PDB file of C-alpha atoms and ligand atoms in Angstrom:
ATOM      1  CA  MET I   1       0.000   0.000   0.000  1.00 40.00           C
ATOM      2  CA  LYS I   2       1.383   3.369  -1.000  1.00 42.00           C
ATOM      3  CA  ASN I   3       1.811   5.951   1.736  1.00 45.00           C
ATOM      4  CA  ILE I   4      -1.062   8.123   0.535  1.00 42.00           C
ATOM      5  CA  SER I   5      -3.542   5.276   0.246  1.00 46.00           C
ATOM      6  CA  ARG I   6      -2.441   3.862   3.618  1.00 44.00           C
ATOM      7  CA  ARG I   7      -3.050   7.249   5.214  1.00 45.00           C
ATOM      8  CA  LYS I   8      -6.488   7.416   3.579  1.00 44.00           C
ATOM      9  CA  PHE I   9      -7.299   3.884   4.759  1.00 38.00           C
ATOM     10  CA  VAL I  10      -6.355   4.723   8.344  1.00 37.00           C
ATOM     11  CA  LYS I  11      -8.295   8.000   8.187  1.00 40.00           C
ATOM     12  CA  ASP I  12     -11.437   6.254   6.831  1.00 40.00           C
ATOM     13  CA  SER I  13     -11.156   3.500   9.450  1.00 38.00           C
ATOM     14  CA  VAL I  14     -11.035   6.075  12.236  1.00 35.00           C
ATOM     15  CA  LYS I  15     -14.066   7.789  10.709  1.00 37.00           C
ATOM     16  CA  THR I  16     -15.996   4.481  10.613  1.00 35.00           C
ATOM     17  CA  VAL I  17     -15.162   3.623  14.223  1.00 35.00           C
ATOM     18  CA  ALA I  18     -16.112   7.128  15.320  1.00 34.00           C
ATOM     19  CA  VAL I  19     -19.533   6.873  13.619  1.00 34.00           C
ATOM     20  CA  ALA I  20     -20.123   3.376  14.999  1.00 35.00           C
ATOM     21  CA  SER I  21     -19.322   4.509  18.506  1.00 35.00           C
ATOM     22  CA  ILE I  22     -21.989   7.208  18.244  1.00 37.00           C
ATOM     23  CA  VAL I  23     -24.580   4.602  17.227  1.00 39.00           C
ATOM     24  CA  THR I  24     -23.654   2.334  20.115  1.00 47.00           C
ATOM     25  CA  PRO I  25     -21.254   2.447  23.015  1.00 50.00           C
ATOM     26  CA  LEU I  26     -21.199  -1.352  23.201  1.00 55.00           C
ATOM     27  CA  LEU I  27     -18.622  -3.677  21.731  1.00 56.00           C
ATOM     28  CA  SER I  28     -19.151  -7.310  20.856  1.00 50.00           C
ATOM     29  CA  SER I  29     -16.900  -9.974  22.333  1.00 54.00           C
ATOM     30  CA  GLU I  30     -14.902  -9.815  19.082  1.00 53.00           C
ATOM     31  CA  GLY I  31     -14.157  -6.181  19.863  1.00 56.00           C
ATOM     32  CA  TYR I  32     -16.030  -4.459  17.056  1.00 49.00           C
ATOM     33  CA  ALA I  33     -19.013  -2.223  17.327  1.00 58.00           C
ATOM     34  CA  TRP I  34     -22.473  -3.634  16.604  1.00 64.00           C
ATOM     35  CA  PRO I  35     -25.480  -1.349  16.216  1.00 77.00           C
ATOM     36  CA  VAL I  36     -27.476  -2.442  19.252  1.00 87.00           C
ATOM     37  CA  ALA I  37     -31.135  -1.604  18.686  1.00 89.00           C
ATOM     38  CA  PHE I  38     -32.473  -2.366  22.164  1.00 96.00           C
ATOM     39  CA  GLN I  39     -31.242  -3.202  25.644  1.00 97.00           C
ATOM     40  CA  PHE I  40     -33.321  -4.347  28.615  1.00 98.00           C
ATOM     41  CA  SER I  41     -33.123  -2.241  31.769  1.00 97.00           C
ATOM     42  CA  GLN I  42     -33.743  -2.753  35.469  1.00 98.00           C
ATOM     43  CA  VAL I  43     -36.367  -0.483  37.026  1.00 98.00           C
ATOM     44  CA  THR I  44     -35.507   1.346  40.219  1.00 98.00           C
ATOM     45  CA  LEU I  45     -37.063  -0.560  43.087  1.00 98.00           C
ATOM     46  CA  PRO I  46     -40.173   1.508  44.009  1.00 97.00           C
ATOM     47  CA  TYR I  47     -39.586   1.005  47.784  1.00 98.00           C
ATOM     48  CA  PRO I  48     -36.727   0.152  50.183  1.00 98.00           C
ATOM     49  CA  TYR I  49     -35.652  -3.493  50.622  1.00 98.00           C
ATOM     50  CA  ALA I  50     -37.335  -3.674  54.037  1.00 98.00           C
ATOM     51  CA  ALA I  51     -40.621  -2.115  52.889  1.00 98.00           C
ATOM     52  CA  LEU I  52     -42.398  -5.427  52.283  1.00 98.00           C
ATOM     53  CA  GLU I  53     -41.550  -6.832  55.727  1.00 98.00           C
ATOM     54  CA  PRO I  54     -42.740  -8.983  57.371  1.00 98.00           C
ATOM     55  CA  HIS I  55     -44.130 -10.773  54.312  1.00 98.00           C
ATOM     56  CA  ILE I  56     -40.933 -10.559  52.259  1.00 98.00           C
ATOM     57  CA  ASP I  57     -37.780  -9.956  54.283  1.00 98.00           C
ATOM     58  CA  ALA I  58     -35.225  -7.259  53.452  1.00 98.00           C
ATOM     59  CA  LEU I  59     -32.353  -9.659  52.747  1.00 98.00           C
ATOM     60  CA  THR I  60     -34.407 -11.671  50.266  1.00 98.00           C
ATOM     61  CA  MET I  61     -35.432  -8.442  48.532  1.00 98.00           C
ATOM     62  CA  GLU I  62     -31.863  -7.178  48.367  1.00 98.00           C
ATOM     63  CA  ILE I  63     -30.433 -10.423  46.969  1.00 98.00           C
ATOM     64  CA  HIS I  64     -33.373 -10.856  44.613  1.00 98.00           C
ATOM     65  CA  TYR I  65     -33.019  -7.339  43.184  1.00 98.00           C
ATOM     66  CA  THR I  66     -29.245  -6.793  43.210  1.00 98.00           C
ATOM     67  CA  LYS I  67     -28.106 -10.323  42.350  1.00 98.00           C
ATOM     68  CA  HIS I  68     -30.798 -12.345  40.575  1.00 98.00           C
ATOM     69  CA  HIS I  69     -32.610  -9.580  38.720  1.00 98.00           C
ATOM     70  CA  ALA I  70     -29.474  -7.589  37.956  1.00 98.00           C
ATOM     71  CA  ALA I  71     -27.850 -10.734  36.514  1.00 98.00           C
ATOM     72  CA  TYR I  72     -30.786 -11.385  34.163  1.00 98.00           C
ATOM     73  CA  VAL I  73     -30.535  -7.836  32.816  1.00 98.00           C
ATOM     74  CA  LYS I  74     -26.747  -7.998  32.407  1.00 98.00           C
ATOM     75  CA  ASN I  75     -26.858 -11.443  30.783  1.00 98.00           C
ATOM     76  CA  VAL I  76     -29.569 -10.668  28.247  1.00 98.00           C
ATOM     77  CA  ASN I  77     -27.864  -7.436  27.236  1.00 98.00           C
ATOM     78  CA  GLU I  78     -24.542  -9.205  26.740  1.00 97.00           C
ATOM     79  CA  ALA I  79     -26.256 -11.906  24.683  1.00 97.00           C
ATOM     80  CA  ILE I  80     -28.041  -9.315  22.516  1.00 97.00           C
ATOM     81  CA  VAL I  81     -24.599  -7.991  21.564  1.00 95.00           C
ATOM     82  CA  THR I  82     -22.782 -11.284  21.096  1.00 95.00           C
ATOM     83  CA  GLU I  83     -25.678 -12.837  19.169  1.00 96.00           C
ATOM     84  CA  LYS I  84     -26.234  -9.635  17.185  1.00 95.00           C
ATOM     85  CA  ILE I  85     -29.976  -9.457  17.794  1.00 96.00           C
ATOM     86  CA  SER I  86     -31.612  -6.443  16.210  1.00 94.00           C
ATOM     87  CA  TYR I  87     -35.162  -6.452  17.619  1.00 96.00           C
ATOM     88  CA  GLU I  88     -36.117  -2.961  18.651  1.00 96.00           C
ATOM     89  CA  ASN I  89     -38.455  -3.437  21.601  1.00 97.00           C
ATOM     90  CA  GLU I  90     -39.675  -5.933  24.190  1.00 97.00           C
ATOM     91  CA  LYS I  91     -42.665  -6.948  22.080  1.00 98.00           C
ATOM     92  CA  GLU I  92     -40.439  -8.000  19.169  1.00 98.00           C
ATOM     93  CA  PHE I  93     -38.301 -10.060  21.539  1.00 98.00           C
ATOM     94  CA  PHE I  94     -41.332 -11.789  23.078  1.00 98.00           C
ATOM     95  CA  ASP I  95     -43.004 -12.360  19.684  1.00 98.00           C
ATOM     96  CA  HIS I  96     -39.869 -14.221  18.551  1.00 98.00           C
ATOM     97  CA  ALA I  97     -39.019 -15.886  21.884  1.00 98.00           C
ATOM     98  CA  SER I  98     -39.157 -19.428  20.486  1.00 98.00           C
ATOM     99  CA  LYS I  99     -36.504 -18.537  17.900  1.00 97.00           C
ATOM    100  CA  LEU I 100     -34.050 -17.092  20.405  1.00 98.00           C
ATOM    101  CA  SER I 101     -31.275 -18.891  22.267  1.00 98.00           C
ATOM    102  CA  SER I 102     -31.982 -20.189  25.780  1.00 98.00           C
ATOM    103  CA  LYS I 103     -29.650 -17.527  27.131  1.00 98.00           C
ATOM    104  CA  VAL I 104     -31.611 -14.671  25.562  1.00 98.00           C
ATOM    105  CA  LYS I 105     -35.023 -16.187  26.219  1.00 98.00           C
ATOM    106  CA  ASN I 106     -34.430 -17.004  29.892  1.00 98.00           C
ATOM    107  CA  ASN I 107     -32.659 -13.785  30.737  1.00 98.00           C
ATOM    108  CA  MET I 108     -35.031 -11.452  28.897  1.00 98.00           C
ATOM    109  CA  GLY I 109     -37.892 -13.143  30.749  1.00 98.00           C
ATOM    110  CA  GLY I 110     -36.051 -12.702  34.035  1.00 98.00           C
ATOM    111  CA  ALA I 111     -35.394  -9.042  33.244  1.00 98.00           C
ATOM    112  CA  TRP I 112     -38.985  -8.187  32.315  1.00 98.00           C
ATOM    113  CA  ASN I 113     -40.792 -10.421  34.821  1.00 98.00           C
ATOM    114  CA  HIS I 114     -38.962  -8.961  37.811  1.00 98.00           C
ATOM    115  CA  ASN I 115     -39.487  -5.351  36.672  1.00 98.00           C
ATOM    116  CA  PHE I 116     -43.176  -6.218  36.578  1.00 98.00           C
ATOM    117  CA  PHE I 117     -43.127  -8.088  39.911  1.00 98.00           C
ATOM    118  CA  TRP I 118     -41.647  -5.138  41.859  1.00 98.00           C
ATOM    119  CA  GLN I 119     -44.356  -2.852  40.511  1.00 98.00           C
ATOM    120  CA  VAL I 120     -47.353  -5.042  41.294  1.00 98.00           C
ATOM    121  CA  MET I 121     -46.397  -5.134  44.965  1.00 98.00           C
ATOM    122  CA  LYS I 122     -46.374  -2.335  47.518  1.00 98.00           C
ATOM    123  CA  PRO I 123     -46.131  -1.924  51.290  1.00 98.00           C
ATOM    124  CA  ASN I 124     -49.582  -2.184  52.931  1.00 97.00           C
ATOM    125  CA  GLY I 125     -51.112  -3.482  49.737  1.00 98.00           C
ATOM    126  CA  GLY I 126     -53.655  -6.230  49.344  1.00 98.00           C
ATOM    127  CA  GLY I 127     -57.293  -6.133  50.347  1.00 97.00           C
ATOM    128  CA  MET I 128     -60.155  -6.491  47.914  1.00 96.00           C
ATOM    129  CA  PRO I 129     -59.799  -4.643  44.618  1.00 97.00           C
ATOM    130  CA  SER I 130     -62.546  -2.140  43.901  1.00 93.00           C
ATOM    131  CA  GLY I 131     -63.798  -0.482  40.733  1.00 95.00           C
ATOM    132  CA  LYS I 132     -63.407  -1.963  37.281  1.00 96.00           C
ATOM    133  CA  ILE I 133     -60.780  -4.540  38.211  1.00 97.00           C
ATOM    134  CA  GLY I 134     -62.803  -5.731  41.213  1.00 97.00           C
ATOM    135  CA  GLU I 135     -65.831  -6.173  38.941  1.00 97.00           C
ATOM    136  CA  ALA I 136     -63.773  -7.895  36.239  1.00 97.00           C
ATOM    137  CA  ILE I 137     -62.403 -10.387  38.779  1.00 98.00           C
ATOM    138  CA  SER I 138     -65.818 -11.167  40.288  1.00 97.00           C
ATOM    139  CA  GLY I 139     -67.327 -11.425  36.805  1.00 96.00           C
ATOM    140  CA  SER I 140     -64.615 -13.793  35.551  1.00 97.00           C
ATOM    141  CA  PHE I 141     -64.124 -16.046  38.560  1.00 98.00           C
ATOM    142  CA  GLY I 142     -67.430 -15.831  40.461  1.00 97.00           C
ATOM    143  CA  SER I 143     -66.046 -14.021  43.502  1.00 97.00           C
ATOM    144  CA  PHE I 144     -62.829 -12.554  44.846  1.00 98.00           C
ATOM    145  CA  ASP I 145     -62.355 -15.611  47.100  1.00 98.00           C
ATOM    146  CA  LYS I 146     -62.717 -17.964  44.139  1.00 98.00           C
ATOM    147  CA  PHE I 147     -60.161 -15.881  42.216  1.00 98.00           C
ATOM    148  CA  LYS I 148     -57.705 -16.077  45.139  1.00 98.00           C
ATOM    149  CA  GLU I 149     -58.237 -19.807  45.398  1.00 98.00           C
ATOM    150  CA  GLU I 150     -57.580 -20.361  41.694  1.00 98.00           C
ATOM    151  CA  PHE I 151     -54.518 -18.081  41.590  1.00 98.00           C
ATOM    152  CA  THR I 152     -53.088 -19.754  44.703  1.00 98.00           C
ATOM    153  CA  LYS I 153     -53.603 -23.144  43.063  1.00 98.00           C
ATOM    154  CA  ALA I 154     -51.704 -21.965  39.965  1.00 98.00           C
ATOM    155  CA  ALA I 155     -48.834 -20.752  42.179  1.00 98.00           C
ATOM    156  CA  MET I 156     -48.749 -23.956  44.227  1.00 98.00           C
ATOM    157  CA  THR I 157     -48.992 -26.410  41.353  1.00 97.00           C
ATOM    158  CA  ARG I 158     -46.272 -24.837  39.206  1.00 96.00           C
ATOM    159  CA  PHE I 159     -43.688 -27.604  39.524  1.00 94.00           C
ATOM    160  CA  GLY I 160     -40.159 -26.309  40.091  1.00 95.00           C
ATOM    161  CA  SER I 161     -39.452 -22.700  39.183  1.00 98.00           C
ATOM    162  CA  GLY I 162     -41.839 -20.324  37.472  1.00 98.00           C
ATOM    163  CA  TRP I 163     -44.523 -17.697  37.760  1.00 98.00           C
ATOM    164  CA  ALA I 164     -48.270 -17.516  38.444  1.00 98.00           C
ATOM    165  CA  TRP I 165     -50.179 -14.913  36.430  1.00 98.00           C
ATOM    166  CA  LEU I 166     -53.458 -13.068  36.128  1.00 98.00           C
ATOM    167  CA  VAL I 167     -53.765 -11.994  32.494  1.00 98.00           C
ATOM    168  CA  LYS I 168     -56.204 -10.268  30.225  1.00 98.00           C
ATOM    169  CA  HIS I 169     -56.644 -12.107  26.934  1.00 97.00           C
ATOM    170  CA  GLU I 170     -59.175 -11.258  24.237  1.00 95.00           C
ATOM    171  CA  GLY I 171     -61.251  -9.267  26.716  1.00 93.00           C
ATOM    172  CA  LYS I 172     -61.299 -11.981  29.386  1.00 95.00           C
ATOM    173  CA  LEU I 173     -59.325 -12.498  32.596  1.00 98.00           C
ATOM    174  CA  LYS I 174     -57.444 -15.754  32.960  1.00 98.00           C
ATOM    175  CA  ILE I 175     -55.199 -17.384  35.555  1.00 98.00           C
ATOM    176  CA  GLY I 176     -52.296 -19.662  34.779  1.00 98.00           C
ATOM    177  CA  SER I 177     -48.591 -20.228  35.258  1.00 98.00           C
ATOM    178  CA  THR I 178     -45.425 -20.426  33.176  1.00 98.00           C
ATOM    179  CA  PRO I 179     -42.200 -22.371  33.752  1.00 98.00           C
ATOM    180  CA  ASN I 180     -38.774 -20.845  34.413  1.00 98.00           C
ATOM    181  CA  GLN I 181     -38.689 -17.205  33.226  1.00 98.00           C
ATOM    182  CA  ASP I 182     -41.301 -17.582  30.496  1.00 98.00           C
ATOM    183  CA  ASN I 183     -44.198 -15.138  30.477  1.00 98.00           C
ATOM    184  CA  PRO I 184     -47.629 -14.938  28.796  1.00 98.00           C
ATOM    185  CA  MET I 185     -46.358 -12.519  26.131  1.00 98.00           C
ATOM    186  CA  MET I 186     -43.888 -15.024  24.667  1.00 98.00           C
ATOM    187  CA  ASP I 187     -44.943 -16.650  21.409  1.00 98.00           C
ATOM    188  CA  HIS I 188     -44.522 -20.221  22.670  1.00 98.00           C
ATOM    189  CA  SER I 189     -46.366 -19.727  25.981  1.00 98.00           C
ATOM    190  CA  GLU I 190     -49.497 -21.837  26.494  1.00 97.00           C
ATOM    191  CA  LEU I 191     -50.914 -19.076  28.695  1.00 98.00           C
ATOM    192  CA  LYS I 192     -51.360 -15.964  26.573  1.00 98.00           C
ATOM    193  CA  GLY I 193     -52.295 -12.411  27.464  1.00 98.00           C
ATOM    194  CA  THR I 194     -51.347  -9.105  29.020  1.00 98.00           C
ATOM    195  CA  PRO I 195     -50.129  -9.619  32.591  1.00 98.00           C
ATOM    196  CA  LEU I 196     -52.102  -7.817  35.313  1.00 98.00           C
ATOM    197  CA  LEU I 197     -50.457  -9.638  38.239  1.00 98.00           C
ATOM    198  CA  GLY I 198     -47.444 -11.931  38.451  1.00 98.00           C
ATOM    199  CA  LEU I 199     -46.069 -13.921  41.349  1.00 98.00           C
ATOM    200  CA  ASP I 200     -42.513 -15.227  41.365  1.00 98.00           C
ATOM    201  CA  VAL I 201     -42.524 -18.769  42.771  1.00 98.00           C
ATOM    202  CA  TRP I 202     -38.835 -19.491  42.279  1.00 98.00           C
ATOM    203  CA  GLU I 203     -37.295 -20.634  45.562  1.00 97.00           C
ATOM    204  CA  HIS I 204     -34.973 -17.609  45.452  1.00 98.00           C
ATOM    205  CA  ALA I 205     -38.075 -15.452  46.036  1.00 98.00           C
ATOM    206  CA  TYR I 206     -38.925 -16.978  49.400  1.00 98.00           C
ATOM    207  CA  TYR I 207     -36.491 -19.645  50.632  1.00 98.00           C
ATOM    208  CA  LEU I 208     -34.544 -17.544  53.178  1.00 97.00           C
ATOM    209  CA  LYS I 209     -37.679 -16.751  55.168  1.00 98.00           C
ATOM    210  CA  TYR I 210     -40.059 -19.555  54.289  1.00 98.00           C
ATOM    211  CA  GLN I 211     -37.711 -22.439  53.320  1.00 97.00           C
ATOM    212  CA  ASN I 212     -39.909 -25.076  51.632  1.00 97.00           C
ATOM    213  CA  LYS I 213     -43.212 -23.470  52.684  1.00 97.00           C
ATOM    214  CA  ARG I 214     -44.269 -21.921  49.404  1.00 97.00           C
ATOM    215  CA  ASN I 215     -47.872 -22.019  50.642  1.00 98.00           C
ATOM    216  CA  GLU I 216     -47.102 -19.514  53.428  1.00 98.00           C
ATOM    217  CA  TYR I 217     -45.233 -17.217  51.059  1.00 98.00           C
ATOM    218  CA  VAL I 218     -48.153 -17.245  48.625  1.00 98.00           C
ATOM    219  CA  ALA I 219     -50.706 -16.692  51.400  1.00 98.00           C
ATOM    220  CA  ASN I 220     -48.766 -13.684  52.741  1.00 98.00           C
ATOM    221  CA  TRP I 221     -48.163 -12.234  49.287  1.00 98.00           C
ATOM    222  CA  TRP I 222     -51.840 -11.250  49.090  1.00 98.00           C
ATOM    223  CA  SER I 223     -51.064  -8.520  51.658  1.00 98.00           C
ATOM    224  CA  LEU I 224     -48.668  -6.904  49.176  1.00 98.00           C
ATOM    225  CA  VAL I 225     -50.686  -6.801  45.968  1.00 98.00           C
ATOM    226  CA  ASN I 226     -50.726  -3.387  44.340  1.00 98.00           C
ATOM    227  CA  TRP I 227     -54.225  -3.341  42.876  1.00 98.00           C
ATOM    228  CA  GLU I 228     -53.785   0.151  41.413  1.00 97.00           C
ATOM    229  CA  GLU I 229     -50.978  -1.147  39.185  1.00 97.00           C
ATOM    230  CA  ALA I 230     -53.038  -4.176  38.145  1.00 98.00           C
ATOM    231  CA  ALA I 231     -55.988  -1.876  37.340  1.00 97.00           C
ATOM    232  CA  LYS I 232     -53.793   0.347  35.139  1.00 96.00           C
ATOM    233  CA  ARG I 233     -52.907  -2.657  33.016  1.00 96.00           C
ATOM    234  CA  LEU I 234     -56.533  -3.754  32.676  1.00 96.00           C
ATOM    235  CA  GLY I 235     -57.075  -0.654  30.500  1.00 86.00           C
TER     236      GLY I 235
HETATM  237 FE1  LIG X 301     -37.102 -14.046  41.015  1.00 86.66          FE
END
């Protein structure tokens, strides 16, 4: 390469890297820039770690948020870069969940599901929902007690790790559960719909305080439900 053309090559390369670094600050594992279209994020916890005591203890909350949830977010974002995934929003990711690697699928579910979980709980929550959501629950399940019974059953019968959900699907409310970090918005999920409530029944959500007694954790969780958030999602 002649001197002039070498100089031009170097100059153009610098220009390309400079433009790429404006598009994205992230580098793939190979060390070159990839135009990342979307990254998952972790919501700020809406309350202190101890705020859900005595039903969920502060240490469980801290580990759950700073270790488990943070790891899902970090892992999915790394995988988006290394696997060069160009979906632009959560919906595109969930619509194509069955085509994604286990690493992306599991970690994007973990990222989204926990963001949702923190928001549908609050200190001094629970009680009977009123207004439109209260009516929708009574209309769909017969009564609030029947709804609680059915949701509790979904949470208790989910074998291993997973989530129990209240969803709205085609104008109706439904209860069900998903395994691992799947959720009802993923294309391969048997339970489909827009989540209104979600309950994490992984052991990491309750084991420190409740050990094997998932039933007590689920029973106490009703005192934390943020019905205002569920109502917002009902539309
Ligand atoms: Fe969890």
